[in-house]
Tab-separated table of C-alpha atoms in Angstrom:
chain	number	residue	atom	x	y	z
I	161	MET	CA	-25.468	0.673	-27.532
I	162	ILE	CA	-23.502	0.485	-24.318
I	163	THR	CA	-26.103	1.034	-21.655
I	164	ASN	CA	-28.926	-1.127	-22.920
I	165	GLY	CA	-31.268	0.812	-20.658
I	166	LEU	CA	-29.266	0.014	-17.560
I	167	ALA	CA	-29.865	2.428	-14.733
I	168	THR	CA	-26.786	3.639	-12.876
I	169	LYS	CA	-26.571	2.020	-9.462
I	170	PRO	CA	-25.556	4.086	-6.453
I	171	HIS	CA	-21.899	3.802	-5.535
I	172	TYR	CA	-20.535	2.592	-2.242
I	173	PRO	CA	-18.992	5.926	-1.228
I	174	VAL	CA	-16.669	4.489	1.410
I	175	LEU	CA	-15.270	1.925	-1.021
I	176	ASP	CA	-14.513	4.770	-3.407
I	177	GLY	CA	-12.677	6.487	-0.569
I	178	LEU	CA	-10.747	3.345	0.329
I	179	ARG	CA	-9.582	3.020	-3.244
I	180	GLY	CA	-8.115	6.504	-2.992
I	181	VAL	CA	-6.458	5.811	0.362
I	182	ALA	CA	-4.824	2.705	-1.113
I	183	ALA	CA	-3.634	4.605	-4.200
I	184	ILE	CA	-2.008	7.301	-2.064
I	185	LEU	CA	-0.300	4.650	0.065
I	186	VAL	CA	1.029	3.047	-3.121
I	187	VAL	CA	2.667	6.335	-4.101
I	188	VAL	CA	4.259	6.721	-0.647
I	189	PHE	CA	5.395	3.086	-0.736
I	190	HIS	CA	7.059	3.535	-4.125
I	191	ILE	CA	8.800	6.761	-3.097
I	192	CYS	CA	10.195	5.134	0.028
I	193	GLU	CA	11.058	1.968	-1.888
I	194	ALA	CA	13.750	3.894	-3.729
I	195	HIS	CA	15.648	4.185	-0.418
I	196	ALA	CA	15.200	0.581	0.740
I	197	THR	CA	18.134	-1.817	0.735
I	198	SER	CA	15.884	-4.888	0.797
I	199	HIS	CA	12.294	-5.949	1.365
I	200	ILE	CA	13.015	-5.939	5.079
I	201	ASP	CA	13.564	-2.227	5.630
I	202	GLN	CA	10.902	-0.672	3.421
I	203	VAL	CA	8.626	2.028	4.774
I	204	ILE	CA	4.910	1.234	4.344
I	205	ASN	CA	6.400	-2.233	4.096
I	206	HIS	CA	3.352	-4.044	2.760
I	207	GLY	CA	2.275	-1.293	0.398
I	208	TYR	CA	2.524	-3.738	-2.492
I	209	LEU	CA	-0.589	-5.475	-1.116
I	210	ALA	CA	-2.634	-2.477	-2.243
I	211	VAL	CA	-2.726	-4.114	-5.679
I	212	ASP	CA	-4.334	-7.212	-4.181
I	213	PHE	CA	-6.784	-4.966	-2.347
I	214	PHE	CA	-7.667	-3.299	-5.664
I	215	PHE	CA	-8.331	-6.724	-7.199
I	216	LEU	CA	-10.639	-7.735	-4.339
I	217	LEU	CA	-12.439	-4.407	-4.437
I	218	SER	CA	-12.856	-4.792	-8.192
I	219	GLY	CA	-14.425	-8.233	-7.813
I	220	PHE	CA	-16.818	-6.978	-5.157
I	221	VAL	CA	-17.908	-3.965	-7.190
I	222	MET	CA	-18.158	-6.070	-10.350
I	223	GLY	CA	-20.606	-8.436	-8.685
I	224	TYR	CA	-22.640	-5.566	-7.297
I	225	ALA	CA	-22.710	-3.649	-10.570
I	226	TYR	CA	-23.306	-6.433	-13.089
I	227	ASP	CA	-24.450	-9.735	-11.581
I	228	ASP	CA	-28.160	-8.919	-11.801
I	229	ARG	CA	-27.969	-7.132	-15.164
I	230	TRP	CA	-26.991	-9.831	-17.604
I	231	HIS	CA	-30.573	-10.274	-18.791
I	232	LYS	CA	-30.236	-6.787	-20.298
I	233	LEU	CA	-26.487	-6.701	-20.890
I	234	THR	CA	-24.553	-8.308	-23.760
I	235	ILE	CA	-20.932	-9.399	-23.555
I	236	GLY	CA	-20.077	-6.798	-26.162
I	237	SER	CA	-21.686	-3.963	-24.238
I	238	PHE	CA	-19.980	-5.140	-21.046
I	239	PHE	CA	-16.577	-4.984	-22.727
I	240	LYS	CA	-17.383	-1.524	-24.099
I	241	ARG	CA	-18.191	-0.296	-20.626
I	242	ARG	CA	-14.962	-1.702	-19.212
I	243	LEU	CA	-12.868	-0.304	-22.056
I	244	ILE	CA	-14.391	3.141	-21.623
I	245	ARG	CA	-13.719	3.003	-17.903
I	246	LEU	CA	-10.145	1.727	-18.039
I	247	GLN	CA	-8.509	2.281	-21.406
I	248	PRO	CA	-8.308	6.093	-21.658
I	249	MET	CA	-6.096	6.275	-18.589
I	250	VAL	CA	-4.012	3.339	-19.812
I	251	VAL	CA	-3.179	5.451	-22.855
I	252	MET	CA	-2.449	8.491	-20.695
I	253	GLY	CA	-0.183	6.452	-18.418
I	254	MET	CA	1.876	5.296	-21.402
I	255	LEU	CA	2.069	8.839	-22.798
I	256	VAL	CA	3.278	10.207	-19.459
I	257	GLY	CA	5.764	7.341	-19.274
I	258	ALA	CA	7.128	8.150	-22.727
I	259	VAL	CA	7.488	11.854	-21.917
I	260	CYS	CA	9.317	11.055	-18.667
I	261	PHE	CA	11.422	8.201	-20.044
I	262	TYR	CA	14.697	9.945	-20.851
I	263	PHE	CA	14.530	12.012	-17.645
I	264	SER	CA	15.010	8.803	-15.660
I	265	GLY	CA	18.447	8.157	-17.105
I	266	SER	CA	20.722	7.487	-14.121
I	267	ALA	CA	22.875	4.950	-12.339
I	268	ALA	CA	19.701	2.908	-11.839
I	269	PHE	CA	18.881	2.980	-15.558
I	270	PRO	CA	22.259	3.443	-17.275
I	271	LEU	CA	21.124	2.401	-20.756
I	272	ILE	CA	18.176	4.795	-21.030
I	273	HIS	CA	19.949	7.162	-23.404
I	274	THR	CA	20.936	4.358	-25.758
I	275	VAL	CA	17.279	3.638	-26.531
I	276	LEU	CA	16.352	5.023	-29.940
I	277	VAL	CA	13.237	7.188	-30.210
I	278	TRP	CA	11.547	4.817	-32.693
I	279	LYS	CA	11.831	1.959	-30.205
I	280	LEU	CA	10.462	4.138	-27.401
I	281	LEU	CA	7.480	5.087	-29.574
I	282	LEU	CA	6.890	1.450	-30.558
I	283	VAL	CA	6.872	0.342	-26.911
I	284	MET	CA	4.531	3.231	-26.105
I	285	LEU	CA	2.079	2.274	-28.862
I	286	ILE	CA	2.056	-1.376	-27.775
I	287	GLY	CA	1.620	-0.244	-24.170
I	288	CYS	CA	-1.448	1.781	-25.138
I	289	THR	CA	-3.105	-1.513	-26.095
I	290	LEU	CA	-1.966	-3.067	-22.784
I	291	ILE	CA	-0.530	-6.020	-24.704
I	292	PRO	CA	2.564	-7.122	-22.723
I	293	ILE	CA	5.905	-6.775	-24.444
I	294	PRO	CA	8.409	-9.638	-24.302
I	295	ILE	CA	11.526	-9.276	-22.179
I	296	SER	CA	13.573	-8.952	-25.380
I	297	MET	CA	11.884	-5.579	-26.016
I	298	ASP	CA	12.574	-4.203	-22.543
I	299	ILE	CA	13.943	-0.646	-22.767
I	300	ARG	CA	14.517	0.052	-19.078
I	301	GLY	CA	16.262	-2.997	-17.670
I	302	TRP	CA	13.674	-4.173	-15.152
I	303	GLN	CA	12.097	-6.746	-17.484
I	304	GLU	CA	8.655	-5.165	-17.109
I	305	MET	CA	5.842	-6.022	-19.493
I	306	HIS	CA	5.142	-2.266	-19.554
I	307	PRO	CA	8.494	-0.494	-19.032
I	308	LEU	CA	7.023	2.979	-19.554
I	309	ASP	CA	4.419	2.529	-16.838
I	310	GLY	CA	5.091	-0.404	-14.545
I	311	PRO	CA	1.632	-0.594	-12.910
I	312	GLY	CA	0.197	-1.475	-16.314
I	313	TRP	CA	0.830	-5.117	-15.415
I	314	SER	CA	-1.989	-5.062	-12.864
I	315	LEU	CA	-4.385	-3.569	-15.425
I	316	PHE	CA	-3.441	-6.396	-17.786
I	317	PHE	CA	-4.509	-8.954	-15.179
I	318	GLU	CA	-7.597	-6.870	-14.400
I	319	TYR	CA	-8.622	-7.257	-18.027
I	320	VAL	CA	-7.897	-10.994	-17.909
I	321	VAL	CA	-10.251	-11.617	-14.975
I	322	ASN	CA	-12.875	-9.283	-16.455
I	323	ILE	CA	-12.831	-11.407	-19.601
I	324	LEU	CA	-13.054	-14.631	-17.595
I	325	TYR	CA	-15.965	-13.209	-15.623
I	326	ALA	CA	-17.882	-12.085	-18.707
I	327	LEU	CA	-17.279	-15.176	-20.815
I	328	GLY	CA	-18.513	-17.683	-18.278
I	329	LEU	CA	-17.404	-17.514	-14.664
I	330	ARG	CA	-20.178	-15.024	-13.877
I	331	LYS	CA	-22.566	-17.974	-14.329
I	332	LEU	CA	-21.012	-19.982	-11.498
I	333	SER	CA	-23.351	-20.795	-8.651
I	334	LYS	CA	-22.393	-19.678	-5.159
I	335	THR	CA	-21.240	-23.221	-4.416
I	336	ALA	CA	-19.085	-23.486	-7.548
I	337	LEU	CA	-17.673	-20.008	-7.007
I	338	SER	CA	-16.897	-20.898	-3.384
I	339	ILE	CA	-14.945	-23.958	-4.535
I	340	LEU	CA	-12.992	-21.837	-7.025
I	341	VAL	CA	-12.208	-19.267	-4.338
I	342	ILE	CA	-11.103	-21.939	-1.835
I	343	ILE	CA	-8.752	-23.480	-4.410
I	344	ALA	CA	-7.387	-20.064	-5.399
I	345	GLY	CA	-6.886	-19.222	-1.718
I	346	GLY	CA	-4.970	-22.449	-1.156
I	347	VAL	CA	-2.747	-21.722	-4.150
I	348	LEU	CA	-2.141	-18.197	-2.835
I	349	ILE	CA	-1.136	-19.409	0.636
I	350	HIS	CA	1.135	-22.110	-0.803
I	351	TYR	CA	2.912	-19.660	-3.078
I	352	ALA	CA	3.293	-16.982	-0.403
I	353	VAL	CA	4.741	-19.246	2.303
I	354	THR	CA	7.111	-21.039	-0.099
I	355	SER	CA	8.179	-17.935	-2.013
I	356	LYS	CA	11.921	-17.272	-2.189
I	357	THR	CA	11.244	-13.686	-1.144
I	358	GLY	CA	8.612	-14.393	1.501
I	359	ASP	CA	5.954	-12.238	-0.092
I	360	VAL	CA	3.613	-12.014	-3.090
I	361	ILE	CA	5.524	-9.255	-4.859
I	362	GLY	CA	5.663	-9.756	-8.616
I	363	GLY	CA	3.577	-10.289	-11.714
I	364	TRP	CA	5.050	-7.627	-13.982
I	365	SER	CA	7.180	-9.642	-16.437
I	366	LEU	CA	6.237	-11.758	-19.423
I	367	ASN	CA	7.862	-14.974	-18.278
I	368	GLU	CA	6.577	-18.162	-16.694
I	369	GLU	CA	7.477	-17.288	-13.102
I	370	GLN	CA	6.043	-13.781	-13.149
I	371	LEU	CA	2.888	-14.802	-14.993
I	372	ARG	CA	2.339	-17.439	-12.319
I	373	ILE	CA	2.670	-14.778	-9.623
I	374	GLY	CA	0.296	-12.444	-11.449
I	375	CYS	CA	-2.338	-15.152	-11.880
I	376	THR	CA	-1.961	-16.221	-8.246
I	377	ARG	CA	-2.366	-12.632	-7.058
I	378	VAL	CA	-5.454	-11.847	-9.117
I	379	LEU	CA	-7.550	-15.019	-8.957
I	380	PHE	CA	-8.338	-15.208	-5.258
I	381	PRO	CA	-8.958	-11.509	-4.559
I	382	PHE	CA	-11.056	-10.846	-7.656
I	383	PHE	CA	-13.266	-13.909	-7.352
I	384	GLY	CA	-13.187	-13.671	-3.551
I	385	GLY	CA	-14.541	-10.158	-3.879
I	386	LEU	CA	-17.162	-11.399	-6.331
I	387	LEU	CA	-18.216	-14.104	-3.867
I	388	LEU	CA	-18.311	-11.574	-1.032
I	389	SER	CA	-20.742	-9.422	-3.020
I	390	ARG	CA	-23.032	-12.433	-3.492
I	391	ILE	CA	-23.116	-13.895	0.007
I	392	THR	CA	-23.116	-10.801	2.204
I	393	ARG	CA	-25.405	-7.865	2.794
I	394	PRO	CA	-23.407	-5.049	4.374
I	395	VAL	CA	-24.750	-3.755	7.682
I	396	GLU	CA	-24.934	0.008	7.881
I	397	ARG	CA	-22.532	1.412	10.468
I	398	LYS	CA	-21.266	4.751	11.624
I	399	HIS	CA	-17.690	5.863	10.982
I	400	ALA	CA	-17.232	3.134	8.365
I	401	PHE	CA	-14.725	5.183	6.363
I	402	LEU	CA	-12.599	5.962	9.405
I	403	ILE	CA	-12.638	2.385	10.683
I	404	SER	CA	-11.928	0.726	7.333
I	405	SER	CA	-9.276	3.306	6.378
I	406	VAL	CA	-7.392	2.801	9.635
I	407	LEU	CA	-7.538	-0.976	9.193
I	408	LEU	CA	-6.240	-0.694	5.631
I	409	ILE	CA	-3.405	1.617	6.648
I	410	ILE	CA	-2.398	-0.752	9.458
I	411	VAL	CA	-2.332	-3.765	7.122
I	412	LEU	CA	-0.260	-1.979	4.476
I	413	ALA	CA	2.087	-0.215	6.909
I	414	MET	CA	2.835	-3.327	8.980
I	415	PRO	CA	6.620	-3.855	9.265
I	416	ARG	CA	8.160	-6.929	7.701
I	417	ILE	CA	7.465	-10.095	9.685
I	418	GLY	CA	9.982	-12.881	10.284
I	419	GLY	CA	13.062	-11.251	8.775
I	420	PHE	CA	15.416	-13.183	6.492
I	421	GLU	CA	15.386	-16.176	8.831
I	422	HIS	CA	11.653	-16.915	8.624
I	423	LEU	CA	10.468	-15.749	5.206
I	424	TRP	CA	7.388	-17.964	5.402
I	425	MET	CA	6.002	-15.853	8.234
I	426	ASN	CA	5.723	-12.777	6.049
I	427	GLY	CA	4.273	-14.897	3.261
I	428	LEU	CA	1.625	-16.123	5.657
I	429	TYR	CA	0.883	-12.536	6.687
I	430	ASP	CA	0.510	-11.518	3.032
I	431	SER	CA	-1.838	-14.355	2.165
I	432	LEU	CA	-3.978	-14.036	5.295
I	433	SER	CA	-4.239	-10.274	4.787
I	434	ILE	CA	-5.626	-10.881	1.306
I	435	ILE	CA	-7.880	-13.774	2.309
I	436	LEU	CA	-9.212	-12.528	5.669
I	437	LEU	CA	-8.435	-8.880	6.357
I	438	PHE	CA	-9.188	-7.334	2.985
I	439	PRO	CA	-12.671	-8.918	2.751
I	440	LEU	CA	-13.342	-7.661	6.298
I	441	ILE	CA	-12.241	-4.131	5.356
I	442	VAL	CA	-14.419	-4.149	2.228
I	443	TYR	CA	-17.375	-5.490	4.207
I	444	VAL	CA	-17.002	-2.775	6.834
I	445	GLY	CA	-16.565	-0.109	4.157
I	446	ALA	CA	-19.586	-1.267	2.191
I	447	GLY	CA	-21.731	-0.568	5.240
I	448	GLY	CA	-20.869	3.117	5.202
I	449	ARG	CA	-23.465	5.626	4.092
I	450	GLN	CA	-21.519	8.845	4.273
I	451	SER	CA	-23.039	12.291	3.826
I	452	GLY	CA	-21.681	15.820	3.883
I	453	GLN	CA	-17.913	16.375	4.026
I	454	PRO	CA	-16.921	12.694	4.468
I	455	SER	CA	-18.894	11.851	1.319
I	456	LYS	CA	-17.158	14.616	-0.627
I	457	LEU	CA	-13.778	13.370	0.570
I	458	CYS	CA	-14.623	9.787	-0.405
I	459	LYS	CA	-15.749	10.918	-3.853
I	460	TRP	CA	-12.616	12.985	-4.374
I	461	LEU	CA	-10.389	10.103	-3.289
I	462	GLY	CA	-12.295	7.624	-5.437
I	463	ASP	CA	-12.191	9.837	-8.523
I	464	LEU	CA	-8.466	10.456	-8.081
I	465	SER	CA	-7.478	6.857	-7.324
I	466	TYR	CA	-7.238	5.347	-10.794
I	467	PRO	CA	-5.625	8.341	-12.573
I	468	LEU	CA	-3.134	8.638	-9.696
I	469	TYR	CA	-2.309	4.937	-9.729
I	470	ILE	CA	-1.777	4.699	-13.469
I	471	THR	CA	0.220	7.933	-13.930
I	472	HIS	CA	2.422	8.114	-10.825
I	473	TYR	CA	5.063	5.545	-11.677
I	474	PRO	CA	6.893	7.445	-14.450
I	475	PHE	CA	7.749	9.996	-11.754
I	476	ILE	CA	8.857	7.187	-9.455
I	477	TYR	CA	11.329	6.091	-12.141
I	478	ILE	CA	12.758	9.621	-12.149
I	479	TYR	CA	12.903	9.778	-8.359
I	480	THR	CA	14.494	6.319	-8.156
I	481	GLY	CA	17.121	7.440	-10.661
I	482	TRP	CA	17.834	10.573	-8.620
I	483	VAL	CA	18.215	8.528	-5.428
I	484	SER	CA	20.542	6.100	-7.197
I	485	ASN	CA	22.737	9.039	-8.241
I	486	HIS	CA	22.933	10.069	-4.566
I	487	LYS	CA	23.810	6.662	-3.189
I	488	GLY	CA	23.018	6.179	0.470
I	489	ILE	CA	20.818	9.249	0.805
I	490	ALA	CA	18.221	8.807	3.540
I	491	VAL	CA	14.529	9.531	3.173
I	492	THR	CA	14.867	12.415	5.630
I	493	GLU	CA	17.640	14.021	3.571
I	494	ALA	CA	15.672	13.535	0.376
I	495	LEU	CA	12.443	14.799	1.911
I	496	PRO	CA	12.107	17.955	-0.233
I	497	ASN	CA	12.435	15.952	-3.451
I	498	ALA	CA	10.222	13.184	-2.072
I	499	LEU	CA	7.494	15.679	-1.185
I	500	LEU	CA	7.829	17.336	-4.585
I	501	THR	CA	7.451	13.953	-6.268
I	502	PHE	CA	4.436	13.102	-4.135
I	503	ALA	CA	2.741	16.445	-4.776
I	504	GLY	CA	3.559	16.210	-8.467
I	505	THR	CA	1.916	12.803	-8.808
I	506	ILE	CA	-1.229	14.097	-7.085
I	507	LEU	CA	-1.389	17.159	-9.365
I	508	VAL	CA	-0.774	15.153	-12.543
I	509	GLY	CA	-3.318	12.532	-11.504
I	510	TYR	CA	-5.963	15.152	-10.755
I	511	ALA	CA	-5.235	17.094	-13.955
I	512	ALA	CA	-5.484	13.875	-15.969
I	513	LEU	CA	-8.815	13.131	-14.288
I	514	LYS	CA	-10.402	16.527	-14.944
I	515	TRP	CA	-8.887	17.524	-18.263
I	516	TYR	CA	-8.658	14.126	-19.927
I	517	ASP	CA	-10.260	11.094	-18.304
I	518	GLU	CA	-13.694	12.489	-17.461
I	519	PRO	CA	-14.170	14.361	-20.794
I	520	VAL	CA	-12.914	11.434	-22.877
I	521	ARG	CA	-15.087	8.897	-21.067
I	522	ALA	CA	-18.116	11.172	-21.408
I	523	TRP	CA	-17.442	11.533	-25.139
I	524	LEU	CA	-16.920	7.795	-25.644
I	525	THR	CA	-20.071	6.986	-23.680
I	526	LYS	CA	-22.089	9.390	-25.826
I	527	LYS	CA	-20.636	7.982	-29.052
I	528	SER	CA	-21.356	4.400	-28.002
I	529	LYS	CA	-25.084	4.993	-27.561
């Protein structure tokens, strides 16, 4: 039985809304990324930090939802709940990626049409389990652990920290958890300021360097969020969604800092955003008690966020391929196609939510009782 008599706790509506705002910014970031010549000139330049924000938000919500329930909750039932929440859309993301795969054939992905269907289907089936594929099985050329749906890498690390939490780290005292978070924060700062690229981008390949980046990116924000849920009691405030949304947009849209000459400056911005600004934004958002239209907007954004995040990237592959075939095309010139891609990702994400994710999760929840 999955629930074990656990009552559903009320959500933090503003945090749901923030998750949706971040997901939408990720889509815009990825569309604009196709036109960038380097990390320096990207629009929504720090949009990649949305992943780190998701990790911190996940840790905070995990502590709120489960920390006081383990006297009624087994490890098995916890894993069932997480699988029901996350895995259906993982499968959908891989299916969408497989359907879109050959449409992304282009100058950016010149070998797409040499990939045999059996290999595509094999990669899709492995992807549905979220088990990373080795670089030798890459079918796109970007060395991704999930070449049909790139963002799957972050879900892989989400599962890793969920497992660590359930198997023992949930038992850490506040002091022990604080020490872990301080160490993880120090590792994050060190990596970011010494990075060859001057940022925390990475984590999507199954090799030593990328696995290090992925672990560095997930450990502080997830367990920092968990610690935040244990040591703070949000203070109710008006306009929490507006304030926290604006702060999040500013952090993610901040232009590159330091240029090529001072890469460490941008690395410091990345790490301090994750360590200081994101906890502040979550704390402010957690104090929101929205009602009426703002609450409906937050719910809509929160419901859409995960399906949008996990299904949008196959369309980004196609858009990136189109841009690569029109070398040098500016965002303004490509605006009709960019808007079509953006609208398409929203529609597919919402359709996946209503016609697949919600019904499947409801069915699985019923069957697990």
